[in-house]
Amino acid sequence: GLIESGLAPGDAVLSWLPSHFAEEHVLQFACSKAGLILYNLDPYVAVLDTKAAKEALDAALTLTKANALISMEAGNDVNYTRLIEAVIPETRIFNFEDGMPFITPRYPHLRLPIHTGLEYDDTPGMIPLYDIICPTHNLEGSMKGTKVDGTTPLAGVMDVSADGIPTKIGKPLTNDEVVKSGMWPEFSSILNKEYSEVKGVGVVY
């Protein structure tokens, strides 16, 4: 999982996924369980203005100091991996199959650029999500004694401008605050074992 890939409790994850994606909901639980702080950047900005989307991604990576970026490979007639390559050129020349750690001087904190596609061939500088989001049989050992509870920070807060560009970050909400506020409806409904219909293009539950 994310912890086994080198992240540690307290690290930041930037999601560039639509809120209705199942991968987003799995990521919410993964971050909650691992003590990671999850920030969300609206991918729909890229549908309206790819230049603004690249500016937004740059600002989000800079402000959050994200250690992992998780994005769609493509959707809504937008190739998100190509936008990422424009913002993080190292993803065009890096190859994870070489077994070396990912490094980009622009965002020195970023270690895991991840996409939801299934192949390494076209994007060797990014990791398919299915290689990352998987259960561990020794989470306690991987956490190295760090305990996660209701007071552990979970949901990162970003202020954005009218055109979707992040301007600043705020204090993250804890696990308890996320559930109490209902800011992640699917997350809360699953915890409460409640039926929930997820609306969105391509979603059938």
mmCIF file of C-alpha atoms in Angstrom:
data_model
loop_
_atom_site.group_PDB
_atom_site.id
_atom_site.type_symbol
_atom_site.label_atom_id
_atom_site.label_comp_id
_atom_site.label_asym_id
_atom_site.label_seq_id
_atom_site.Cartn_x
_atom_site.Cartn_y
_atom_site.Cartn_z
ATOM 1 C CA GLY A 1 0.000 0.000 0.000
ATOM 2 C CA LEU A 2 0.938 3.636 0.378
ATOM 3 C CA ILE A 3 2.849 3.049 3.609
ATOM 4 C CA GLU A 4 4.796 0.135 2.143
ATOM 5 C CA SER A 5 5.687 2.372 -0.816
ATOM 6 C CA GLY A 6 7.528 4.777 1.453
ATOM 7 C CA LEU A 7 4.906 7.145 2.835
ATOM 8 C CA ALA A 8 4.612 7.717 6.579
ATOM 9 C CA PRO A 9 1.757 8.856 8.837
ATOM 10 C CA GLY A 10 1.390 12.606 8.518
ATOM 11 C CA ASP A 11 2.470 12.669 4.874
ATOM 12 C CA ALA A 12 0.228 14.444 2.347
ATOM 13 C CA VAL A 13 -1.607 12.859 -0.579
ATOM 14 C CA LEU A 14 -3.065 15.017 -3.372
ATOM 15 C CA SER A 15 -6.036 13.492 -5.164
ATOM 16 C CA TRP A 16 -6.878 14.775 -8.663
ATOM 17 C CA LEU A 17 -9.822 12.397 -8.924
ATOM 18 C CA PRO A 18 -13.548 13.134 -9.314
ATOM 19 C CA SER A 19 -15.432 12.848 -6.042
ATOM 20 C CA HIS A 20 -17.722 10.133 -7.449
ATOM 21 C CA PHE A 21 -14.889 7.748 -8.419
ATOM 22 C CA ALA A 22 -14.718 4.526 -6.410
ATOM 23 C CA GLU A 23 -10.942 5.006 -6.312
ATOM 24 C CA GLU A 24 -11.493 8.269 -4.422
ATOM 25 C CA HIS A 25 -13.576 6.526 -1.771
ATOM 26 C CA VAL A 26 -11.025 3.741 -1.371
ATOM 27 C CA LEU A 27 -8.334 6.392 -1.065
ATOM 28 C CA GLN A 28 -10.262 8.146 1.699
ATOM 29 C CA PHE A 29 -10.322 4.971 3.781
ATOM 30 C CA ALA A 30 -6.691 4.174 2.988
ATOM 31 C CA CYS A 31 -5.558 7.616 4.164
ATOM 32 C CA SER A 32 -7.732 7.402 7.268
ATOM 33 C CA LYS A 33 -6.294 4.040 8.234
ATOM 34 C CA ALA A 34 -2.697 5.009 7.480
ATOM 35 C CA GLY A 35 -2.757 8.438 9.099
ATOM 36 C CA LEU A 36 -2.199 10.303 5.814
ATOM 37 C CA ILE A 37 -3.616 13.747 5.026
ATOM 38 C CA LEU A 38 -5.733 13.763 1.866
ATOM 39 C CA TYR A 39 -6.122 16.934 -0.209
ATOM 40 C CA ASN A 40 -8.477 17.136 -3.195
ATOM 41 C CA LEU A 41 -8.016 19.148 -6.386
ATOM 42 C CA ASP A 42 -10.981 19.503 -8.737
ATOM 43 C CA PRO A 43 -10.155 17.751 -12.046
ATOM 44 C CA TYR A 44 -13.083 19.429 -13.805
ATOM 45 C CA VAL A 45 -11.021 22.624 -14.130
ATOM 46 C CA ALA A 46 -9.075 20.832 -16.885
ATOM 47 C CA VAL A 47 -12.273 20.337 -18.877
ATOM 48 C CA LEU A 48 -12.851 24.091 -18.962
ATOM 49 C CA ASP A 49 -9.267 25.378 -19.183
ATOM 50 C CA THR A 50 -6.165 23.176 -19.427
ATOM 51 C CA LYS A 51 -3.842 26.121 -18.743
ATOM 52 C CA ALA A 52 -5.677 26.909 -15.509
ATOM 53 C CA ALA A 53 -5.606 23.203 -14.627
ATOM 54 C CA LYS A 54 -1.816 23.129 -14.922
ATOM 55 C CA GLU A 55 -1.547 26.255 -12.785
ATOM 56 C CA ALA A 56 -3.875 24.669 -10.237
ATOM 57 C CA LEU A 57 -1.841 21.457 -10.093
ATOM 58 C CA ASP A 58 1.395 23.398 -9.663
ATOM 59 C CA ALA A 59 -0.109 25.488 -6.854
ATOM 60 C CA ALA A 60 -1.621 22.455 -5.116
ATOM 61 C CA LEU A 61 1.656 20.503 -5.178
ATOM 62 C CA THR A 62 3.544 23.535 -3.882
ATOM 63 C CA LEU A 63 1.118 24.456 -1.100
ATOM 64 C CA THR A 64 0.379 20.951 0.193
ATOM 65 C CA LYS A 65 3.910 19.609 -0.229
ATOM 66 C CA ALA A 66 2.187 16.426 -1.370
ATOM 67 C CA ASN A 67 4.245 13.256 -1.122
ATOM 68 C CA ALA A 68 1.897 11.415 -3.494
ATOM 69 C CA LEU A 69 -0.217 12.592 -6.414
ATOM 70 C CA ILE A 70 -3.090 10.418 -7.584
ATOM 71 C CA SER A 71 -4.853 11.268 -10.835
ATOM 72 C CA MET A 72 -7.083 9.884 -13.543
ATOM 73 C CA GLU A 73 -5.192 8.715 -16.584
ATOM 74 C CA ALA A 74 -7.801 10.308 -18.819
ATOM 75 C CA GLY A 75 -11.426 11.370 -18.719
ATOM 76 C CA ASN A 76 -13.877 13.969 -20.034
ATOM 77 C CA ASP A 77 -11.779 14.184 -23.233
ATOM 78 C CA VAL A 78 -8.790 15.286 -21.130
ATOM 79 C CA ASN A 79 -5.507 13.386 -20.946
ATOM 80 C CA TYR A 80 -4.528 14.073 -17.329
ATOM 81 C CA THR A 81 -1.212 12.252 -17.521
ATOM 82 C CA ARG A 82 -0.119 14.614 -20.294
ATOM 83 C CA LEU A 83 -1.041 17.600 -18.116
ATOM 84 C CA ILE A 84 0.994 16.087 -15.286
ATOM 85 C CA GLU A 85 3.944 15.606 -17.612
ATOM 86 C CA ALA A 86 3.740 19.299 -18.535
ATOM 87 C CA VAL A 87 3.816 20.328 -14.871
ATOM 88 C CA ILE A 88 6.255 17.621 -13.726
ATOM 89 C CA PRO A 89 8.540 16.983 -16.738
ATOM 90 C CA GLU A 90 10.494 14.328 -14.831
ATOM 91 C CA THR A 91 7.519 11.973 -15.229
ATOM 92 C CA ARG A 92 8.276 11.920 -18.971
ATOM 93 C CA ILE A 93 11.823 10.607 -18.559
ATOM 94 C CA PHE A 94 11.664 8.628 -15.317
ATOM 95 C CA ASN A 95 11.029 4.889 -15.308
ATOM 96 C CA PHE A 96 9.855 3.249 -12.083
ATOM 97 C CA GLU A 97 10.842 -0.145 -13.437
ATOM 98 C CA ASP A 98 14.485 0.916 -12.959
ATOM 99 C CA GLY A 99 13.910 0.636 -9.211
ATOM 100 C CA MET A 100 15.193 4.129 -8.349
ATOM 101 C CA PRO A 101 13.364 6.674 -6.157
ATOM 102 C CA PHE A 102 11.442 9.361 -8.006
ATOM 103 C CA ILE A 103 12.973 12.855 -7.760
ATOM 104 C CA THR A 104 11.791 16.209 -9.079
ATOM 105 C CA PRO A 105 13.554 19.439 -8.060
ATOM 106 C CA ARG A 106 10.339 21.390 -8.644
ATOM 107 C CA TYR A 107 8.509 19.454 -5.940
ATOM 108 C CA PRO A 108 11.198 17.771 -3.806
ATOM 109 C CA HIS A 109 8.602 16.307 -1.462
ATOM 110 C CA LEU A 110 6.826 14.363 -4.246
ATOM 111 C CA ARG A 111 7.735 10.681 -4.287
ATOM 112 C CA LEU A 112 4.785 8.872 -5.832
ATOM 113 C CA PRO A 113 3.050 10.143 -8.993
ATOM 114 C CA ILE A 114 0.168 7.691 -9.505
ATOM 115 C CA HIS A 115 -2.531 7.278 -12.174
ATOM 116 C CA THR A 116 -5.654 5.128 -12.428
ATOM 117 C CA GLY A 117 -4.611 3.469 -15.704
ATOM 118 C CA LEU A 118 -3.493 -0.123 -16.041
ATOM 119 C CA GLU A 119 -0.250 0.155 -17.987
ATOM 120 C CA TYR A 120 3.347 1.225 -17.394
ATOM 121 C CA ASP A 121 4.226 1.300 -21.103
ATOM 122 C CA ASP A 122 2.866 4.739 -22.004
ATOM 123 C CA THR A 123 3.620 6.371 -18.641
ATOM 124 C CA PRO A 124 6.679 4.686 -17.078
ATOM 125 C CA GLY A 125 7.227 7.752 -14.907
ATOM 126 C CA MET A 126 3.982 7.113 -13.034
ATOM 127 C CA ILE A 127 2.672 4.149 -11.073
ATOM 128 C CA PRO A 128 -0.704 2.481 -11.776
ATOM 129 C CA LEU A 129 -2.963 2.837 -8.756
ATOM 130 C CA TYR A 130 -3.679 -0.894 -8.641
ATOM 131 C CA ASP A 131 -0.019 -1.438 -7.725
ATOM 132 C CA ILE A 132 -0.384 0.835 -4.701
ATOM 133 C CA ILE A 133 -3.834 0.446 -3.183
ATOM 134 C CA CYS A 134 -3.692 -3.022 -1.720
ATOM 135 C CA PRO A 135 -4.204 -4.457 1.775
ATOM 136 C CA THR A 136 -1.238 -5.045 4.031
ATOM 137 C CA HIS A 137 -0.978 -7.991 6.355
ATOM 138 C CA ASN A 138 1.189 -6.065 8.812
ATOM 139 C CA LEU A 139 -0.066 -2.476 8.975
ATOM 140 C CA GLU A 140 0.904 -2.140 12.633
ATOM 141 C CA GLY A 141 4.487 -3.060 11.813
ATOM 142 C CA SER A 142 4.560 -0.753 8.806
ATOM 143 C CA MET A 143 3.281 2.137 10.939
ATOM 144 C CA LYS A 144 6.269 1.695 13.276
ATOM 145 C CA GLY A 145 4.313 2.337 16.436
ATOM 146 C CA THR A 146 2.260 5.302 15.189
ATOM 147 C CA LYS A 147 -1.336 5.095 16.401
ATOM 148 C CA VAL A 148 -4.266 6.451 14.399
ATOM 149 C CA ASP A 149 -7.468 7.537 16.145
ATOM 150 C CA GLY A 150 -10.269 10.073 15.865
ATOM 151 C CA THR A 151 -7.929 12.988 16.541
ATOM 152 C CA THR A 152 -5.551 12.079 13.705
ATOM 153 C CA PRO A 153 -5.552 14.652 10.838
ATOM 154 C CA LEU A 154 -7.207 13.294 7.701
ATOM 155 C CA ALA A 155 -8.802 15.838 5.348
ATOM 156 C CA GLY A 156 -6.623 18.617 4.033
ATOM 157 C CA VAL A 157 -8.258 21.992 3.463
ATOM 158 C CA MET A 158 -7.405 24.162 0.439
ATOM 159 C CA ASP A 159 -8.823 27.571 -0.442
ATOM 160 C CA VAL A 160 -9.171 28.099 -4.191
ATOM 161 C CA SER A 161 -9.779 31.139 -6.366
ATOM 162 C CA ALA A 162 -12.810 31.601 -8.608
ATOM 163 C CA ASP A 163 -10.953 29.906 -11.471
ATOM 164 C CA GLY A 164 -9.988 26.886 -9.358
ATOM 165 C CA ILE A 165 -6.396 27.819 -8.480
ATOM 166 C CA PRO A 166 -5.425 26.908 -4.889
ATOM 167 C CA THR A 167 -4.340 29.966 -2.891
ATOM 168 C CA LYS A 168 -3.653 28.633 0.594
ATOM 169 C CA ILE A 169 -4.148 25.642 2.856
ATOM 170 C CA GLY A 170 -5.811 25.506 6.243
ATOM 171 C CA LYS A 171 -5.723 23.243 9.260
ATOM 172 C CA PRO A 172 -6.583 19.635 8.294
ATOM 173 C CA LEU A 173 -9.731 18.094 9.715
ATOM 174 C CA THR A 174 -9.376 15.058 11.935
ATOM 175 C CA ASN A 175 -11.034 11.688 11.387
ATOM 176 C CA ASP A 176 -13.768 12.625 13.875
ATOM 177 C CA GLU A 177 -14.308 16.037 12.271
ATOM 178 C CA VAL A 178 -14.626 14.515 8.797
ATOM 179 C CA VAL A 179 -17.331 12.125 9.973
ATOM 180 C CA LYS A 180 -19.146 14.765 12.022
ATOM 181 C CA SER A 181 -19.111 17.355 9.230
ATOM 182 C CA GLY A 182 -20.242 14.925 6.549
ATOM 183 C CA MET A 183 -17.780 16.477 4.083
ATOM 184 C CA TRP A 184 -17.173 13.029 2.576
ATOM 185 C CA PRO A 185 -20.758 11.673 2.302
ATOM 186 C CA GLU A 186 -19.827 8.258 0.901
ATOM 187 C CA PHE A 187 -17.135 7.795 3.545
ATOM 188 C CA SER A 188 -19.614 8.577 6.321
ATOM 189 C CA SER A 189 -22.425 6.458 4.861
ATOM 190 C CA ILE A 190 -20.153 3.427 4.582
ATOM 191 C CA LEU A 191 -19.008 3.849 8.181
ATOM 192 C CA ASN A 192 -22.636 4.132 9.281
ATOM 193 C CA LYS A 193 -23.635 1.181 7.074
ATOM 194 C CA GLU A 194 -26.161 3.337 5.252
ATOM 195 C CA TYR A 195 -27.346 2.916 1.662
ATOM 196 C CA SER A 196 -26.017 5.643 -0.597
ATOM 197 C CA GLU A 197 -26.350 6.366 -4.320
ATOM 198 C CA VAL A 198 -23.256 7.904 -5.877
ATOM 199 C CA LYS A 199 -24.073 10.268 -8.706
ATOM 200 C CA GLY A 200 -21.661 10.836 -11.563
ATOM 201 C CA VAL A 201 -20.924 10.014 -15.180
ATOM 202 C CA GLY A 202 -20.033 6.365 -15.633
ATOM 203 C CA VAL A 203 -21.131 5.397 -12.132
ATOM 204 C CA VAL A 204 -23.582 2.516 -11.764
ATOM 205 C CA TYR A 205 -24.238 1.107 -8.275
#
